[in-house]
Amino acid sequence: EKFEGYRLLSSLQEYILVQQTEPRVEVFRKRTGWQPETFGPADEIALESVGLKVSVADFYRRVTFGGG
């Protein structure tokens, strides 16, 4: 529901969802009609709106999955 509201903001160019249960990131971009792009642990994401490249692994640097 939040995303639906955010999409209405004229200044929003990208929206990122970082999963909590597995190393997966979804990126939604205005220029692609808000179609999701899914990235896994070995991928790098280019955040075009802020000129930043970041690896998915960086998001999860201190996270352990599976209760271990």
JSON list of N, CA and C in Angstrom, two decimals, residues 12-45:
[
{"chain": "A", "resi": 12, "resn": "LEU", "atom": "N", "xyz": [9.77, 10.84, -7.15]},
{"chain": "A", "resi": 12, "resn": "LEU", "atom": "CA", "xyz": [10.29, 9.49, -6.92]},
{"chain": "A", "resi": 12, "resn": "LEU", "atom": "C", "xyz": [10.68, 8.85, -8.24]},
{"chain": "A", "resi": 13, "resn": "GLN", "atom": "N", "xyz": [11.93, 8.41, -8.33]},
{"chain": "A", "resi": 13, "resn": "GLN", "atom": "CA", "xyz": [12.45, 7.77, -9.55]},
{"chain": "A", "resi": 13, "resn": "GLN", "atom": "C", "xyz": [12.67, 6.28, -9.36]},
{"chain": "A", "resi": 14, "resn": "GLU", "atom": "N", "xyz": [13.04, 5.87, -8.15]},
{"chain": "A", "resi": 14, "resn": "GLU", "atom": "CA", "xyz": [13.32, 4.46, -7.87]},
{"chain": "A", "resi": 14, "resn": "GLU", "atom": "C", "xyz": [12.79, 4.11, -6.48]},
{"chain": "A", "resi": 15, "resn": "TYR", "atom": "N", "xyz": [12.39, 2.87, -6.35]},
{"chain": "A", "resi": 15, "resn": "TYR", "atom": "CA", "xyz": [11.88, 2.34, -5.09]},
{"chain": "A", "resi": 15, "resn": "TYR", "atom": "C", "xyz": [12.53, 0.98, -4.89]},
{"chain": "A", "resi": 16, "resn": "ILE", "atom": "N", "xyz": [13.10, 0.75, -3.72]},
{"chain": "A", "resi": 16, "resn": "ILE", "atom": "CA", "xyz": [13.86, -0.48, -3.48]},
{"chain": "A", "resi": 16, "resn": "ILE", "atom": "C", "xyz": [13.26, -1.25, -2.32]},
{"chain": "A", "resi": 17, "resn": "LEU", "atom": "N", "xyz": [13.07, -2.54, -2.52]},
{"chain": "A", "resi": 17, "resn": "LEU", "atom": "CA", "xyz": [12.63, -3.44, -1.45]},
{"chain": "A", "resi": 17, "resn": "LEU", "atom": "C", "xyz": [13.76, -4.42, -1.16]},
{"chain": "A", "resi": 18, "resn": "VAL", "atom": "N", "xyz": [14.21, -4.45, 0.08]},
{"chain": "A", "resi": 18, "resn": "VAL", "atom": "CA", "xyz": [15.26, -5.36, 0.51]},
{"chain": "A", "resi": 18, "resn": "VAL", "atom": "C", "xyz": [14.60, -6.45, 1.34]},
{"chain": "A", "resi": 19, "resn": "GLN", "atom": "N", "xyz": [14.68, -7.68, 0.88]},
{"chain": "A", "resi": 19, "resn": "GLN", "atom": "CA", "xyz": [14.03, -8.80, 1.55]},
{"chain": "A", "resi": 19, "resn": "GLN", "atom": "C", "xyz": [14.72, -9.11, 2.87]},
{"chain": "A", "resi": 20, "resn": "GLN", "atom": "N", "xyz": [13.93, -9.54, 3.86]},
{"chain": "A", "resi": 20, "resn": "GLN", "atom": "CA", "xyz": [14.47, -9.86, 5.17]},
{"chain": "A", "resi": 20, "resn": "GLN", "atom": "C", "xyz": [14.81, -11.33, 5.34]},
{"chain": "A", "resi": 21, "resn": "THR", "atom": "N", "xyz": [14.20, -12.19, 4.54]},
{"chain": "A", "resi": 21, "resn": "THR", "atom": "CA", "xyz": [14.34, -13.63, 4.75]},
{"chain": "A", "resi": 21, "resn": "THR", "atom": "C", "xyz": [15.31, -14.32, 3.80]},
{"chain": "A", "resi": 22, "resn": "GLU", "atom": "N", "xyz": [15.77, -13.60, 2.78]},
{"chain": "A", "resi": 22, "resn": "GLU", "atom": "CA", "xyz": [16.72, -14.15, 1.82]},
{"chain": "A", "resi": 22, "resn": "GLU", "atom": "C", "xyz": [17.43, -12.99, 1.14]},
{"chain": "A", "resi": 23, "resn": "PRO", "atom": "N", "xyz": [18.62, -13.24, 0.59]},
{"chain": "A", "resi": 23, "resn": "PRO", "atom": "CA", "xyz": [19.36, -12.15, -0.06]},
{"chain": "A", "resi": 23, "resn": "PRO", "atom": "C", "xyz": [18.79, -11.82, -1.44]},
{"chain": "A", "resi": 24, "resn": "ARG", "atom": "N", "xyz": [17.78, -10.99, -1.44]},
{"chain": "A", "resi": 24, "resn": "ARG", "atom": "CA", "xyz": [17.11, -10.60, -2.68]},
{"chain": "A", "resi": 24, "resn": "ARG", "atom": "C", "xyz": [16.64, -9.15, -2.56]},
{"chain": "A", "resi": 25, "resn": "VAL", "atom": "N", "xyz": [16.89, -8.40, -3.61]},
{"chain": "A", "resi": 25, "resn": "VAL", "atom": "CA", "xyz": [16.49, -6.99, -3.65]},
{"chain": "A", "resi": 25, "resn": "VAL", "atom": "C", "xyz": [15.67, -6.77, -4.91]},
{"chain": "A", "resi": 26, "resn": "GLU", "atom": "N", "xyz": [14.56, -6.06, -4.76]},
{"chain": "A", "resi": 26, "resn": "GLU", "atom": "CA", "xyz": [13.73, -5.69, -5.91]},
{"chain": "A", "resi": 26, "resn": "GLU", "atom": "C", "xyz": [13.83, -4.19, -6.11]},
{"chain": "A", "resi": 27, "resn": "VAL", "atom": "N", "xyz": [14.05, -3.79, -7.34]},
{"chain": "A", "resi": 27, "resn": "VAL", "atom": "CA", "xyz": [14.13, -2.37, -7.68]},
{"chain": "A", "resi": 27, "resn": "VAL", "atom": "C", "xyz": [13.02, -2.06, -8.68]},
{"chain": "A", "resi": 28, "resn": "PHE", "atom": "N", "xyz": [12.28, -1.01, -8.38]},
{"chain": "A", "resi": 28, "resn": "PHE", "atom": "CA", "xyz": [11.20, -0.53, -9.25]},
{"chain": "A", "resi": 28, "resn": "PHE", "atom": "C", "xyz": [11.62, 0.85, -9.72]},
{"chain": "A", "resi": 29, "resn": "ARG", "atom": "N", "xyz": [11.52, 1.09, -11.03]},
{"chain": "A", "resi": 29, "resn": "ARG", "atom": "CA", "xyz": [11.94, 2.38, -11.60]},
{"chain": "A", "resi": 29, "resn": "ARG", "atom": "C", "xyz": [10.79, 3.01, -12.38]},
{"chain": "A", "resi": 30, "resn": "LYS", "atom": "N", "xyz": [10.65, 4.30, -12.20]},
{"chain": "A", "resi": 30, "resn": "LYS", "atom": "CA", "xyz": [9.61, 5.03, -12.92]},
{"chain": "A", "resi": 30, "resn": "LYS", "atom": "C", "xyz": [9.78, 4.87, -14.43]},
{"chain": "A", "resi": 31, "resn": "ARG", "atom": "N", "xyz": [11.03, 4.95, -14.90]},
{"chain": "A", "resi": 31, "resn": "ARG", "atom": "CA", "xyz": [11.29, 4.91, -16.35]},
{"chain": "A", "resi": 31, "resn": "ARG", "atom": "C", "xyz": [10.88, 3.58, -16.99]},
{"chain": "A", "resi": 32, "resn": "THR", "atom": "N", "xyz": [10.72, 2.52, -16.19]},
{"chain": "A", "resi": 32, "resn": "THR", "atom": "CA", "xyz": [10.30, 1.23, -16.73]},
{"chain": "A", "resi": 32, "resn": "THR", "atom": "C", "xyz": [8.84, 0.93, -16.40]},
{"chain": "A", "resi": 33, "resn": "GLY", "atom": "N", "xyz": [8.10, 1.96, -16.00]},
{"chain": "A", "resi": 33, "resn": "GLY", "atom": "CA", "xyz": [6.70, 1.76, -15.66]},
{"chain": "A", "resi": 33, "resn": "GLY", "atom": "C", "xyz": [6.53, 0.99, -14.36]},
{"chain": "A", "resi": 34, "resn": "TRP", "atom": "N", "xyz": [7.49, 1.11, -13.48]},
{"chain": "A", "resi": 34, "resn": "TRP", "atom": "CA", "xyz": [7.48, 0.47, -12.16]},
{"chain": "A", "resi": 34, "resn": "TRP", "atom": "C", "xyz": [7.49, -1.06, -12.22]},
{"chain": "A", "resi": 35, "resn": "GLN", "atom": "N", "xyz": [8.04, -1.60, -13.30]},
{"chain": "A", "resi": 35, "resn": "GLN", "atom": "CA", "xyz": [8.20, -3.05, -13.41]},
{"chain": "A", "resi": 35, "resn": "GLN", "atom": "C", "xyz": [9.34, -3.50, -12.50]},
{"chain": "A", "resi": 36, "resn": "PRO", "atom": "N", "xyz": [9.17, -4.59, -11.77]},
{"chain": "A", "resi": 36, "resn": "PRO", "atom": "CA", "xyz": [10.22, -5.01, -10.84]},
{"chain": "A", "resi": 36, "resn": "PRO", "atom": "C", "xyz": [11.44, -5.61, -11.54]},
{"chain": "A", "resi": 37, "resn": "GLU", "atom": "N", "xyz": [12.60, -5.30, -11.00]},
{"chain": "A", "resi": 37, "resn": "GLU", "atom": "CA", "xyz": [13.85, -5.93, -11.40]},
{"chain": "A", "resi": 37, "resn": "GLU", "atom": "C", "xyz": [14.36, -6.63, -10.14]},
{"chain": "A", "resi": 38, "resn": "THR", "atom": "N", "xyz": [14.64, -7.92, -10.24]},
{"chain": "A", "resi": 38, "resn": "THR", "atom": "CA", "xyz": [15.06, -8.70, -9.08]},
{"chain": "A", "resi": 38, "resn": "THR", "atom": "C", "xyz": [16.55, -8.99, -9.16]},
{"chain": "A", "resi": 39, "resn": "PHE", "atom": "N", "xyz": [17.23, -8.80, -8.04]},
{"chain": "A", "resi": 39, "resn": "PHE", "atom": "CA", "xyz": [18.67, -9.00, -7.95]},
{"chain": "A", "resi": 39, "resn": "PHE", "atom": "C", "xyz": [18.98, -9.98, -6.83]},
{"chain": "A", "resi": 40, "resn": "GLY", "atom": "N", "xyz": [19.94, -10.85, -7.08]},
{"chain": "A", "resi": 40, "resn": "GLY", "atom": "CA", "xyz": [20.36, -11.85, -6.10]},
{"chain": "A", "resi": 40, "resn": "GLY", "atom": "C", "xyz": [21.70, -11.52, -5.49]},
{"chain": "A", "resi": 41, "resn": "PRO", "atom": "N", "xyz": [22.22, -12.44, -4.65]},
{"chain": "A", "resi": 41, "resn": "PRO", "atom": "CA", "xyz": [23.42, -12.16, -3.86]},
{"chain": "A", "resi": 41, "resn": "PRO", "atom": "C", "xyz": [24.68, -11.86, -4.68]},
{"chain": "A", "resi": 42, "resn": "ALA", "atom": "N", "xyz": [24.78, -12.32, -5.89]},
{"chain": "A", "resi": 42, "resn": "ALA", "atom": "CA", "xyz": [25.98, -12.07, -6.70]},
{"chain": "A", "resi": 42, "resn": "ALA", "atom": "C", "xyz": [25.85, -10.84, -7.60]},
{"chain": "A", "resi": 43, "resn": "ASP", "atom": "N", "xyz": [24.72, -10.15, -7.52]},
{"chain": "A", "resi": 43, "resn": "ASP", "atom": "CA", "xyz": [24.44, -9.04, -8.44]},
{"chain": "A", "resi": 43, "resn": "ASP", "atom": "C", "xyz": [24.86, -7.69, -7.87]},
{"chain": "A", "resi": 44, "resn": "GLU", "atom": "N", "xyz": [25.05, -6.76, -8.78]},
{"chain": "A", "resi": 44, "resn": "GLU", "atom": "CA", "xyz": [25.29, -5.35, -8.44]},
{"chain": "A", "resi": 44, "resn": "GLU", "atom": "C", "xyz": [24.13, -4.54, -8.98]},
{"chain": "A", "resi": 45, "resn": "ILE", "atom": "N", "xyz": [23.71, -3.56, -8.21]},
{"chain": "A", "resi": 45, "resn": "ILE", "atom": "CA", "xyz": [22.57, -2.73, -8.59]},
{"chain": "A", "resi": 45, "resn": "ILE", "atom": "C", "xyz": [23.07, -1.32, -8.88]}
]
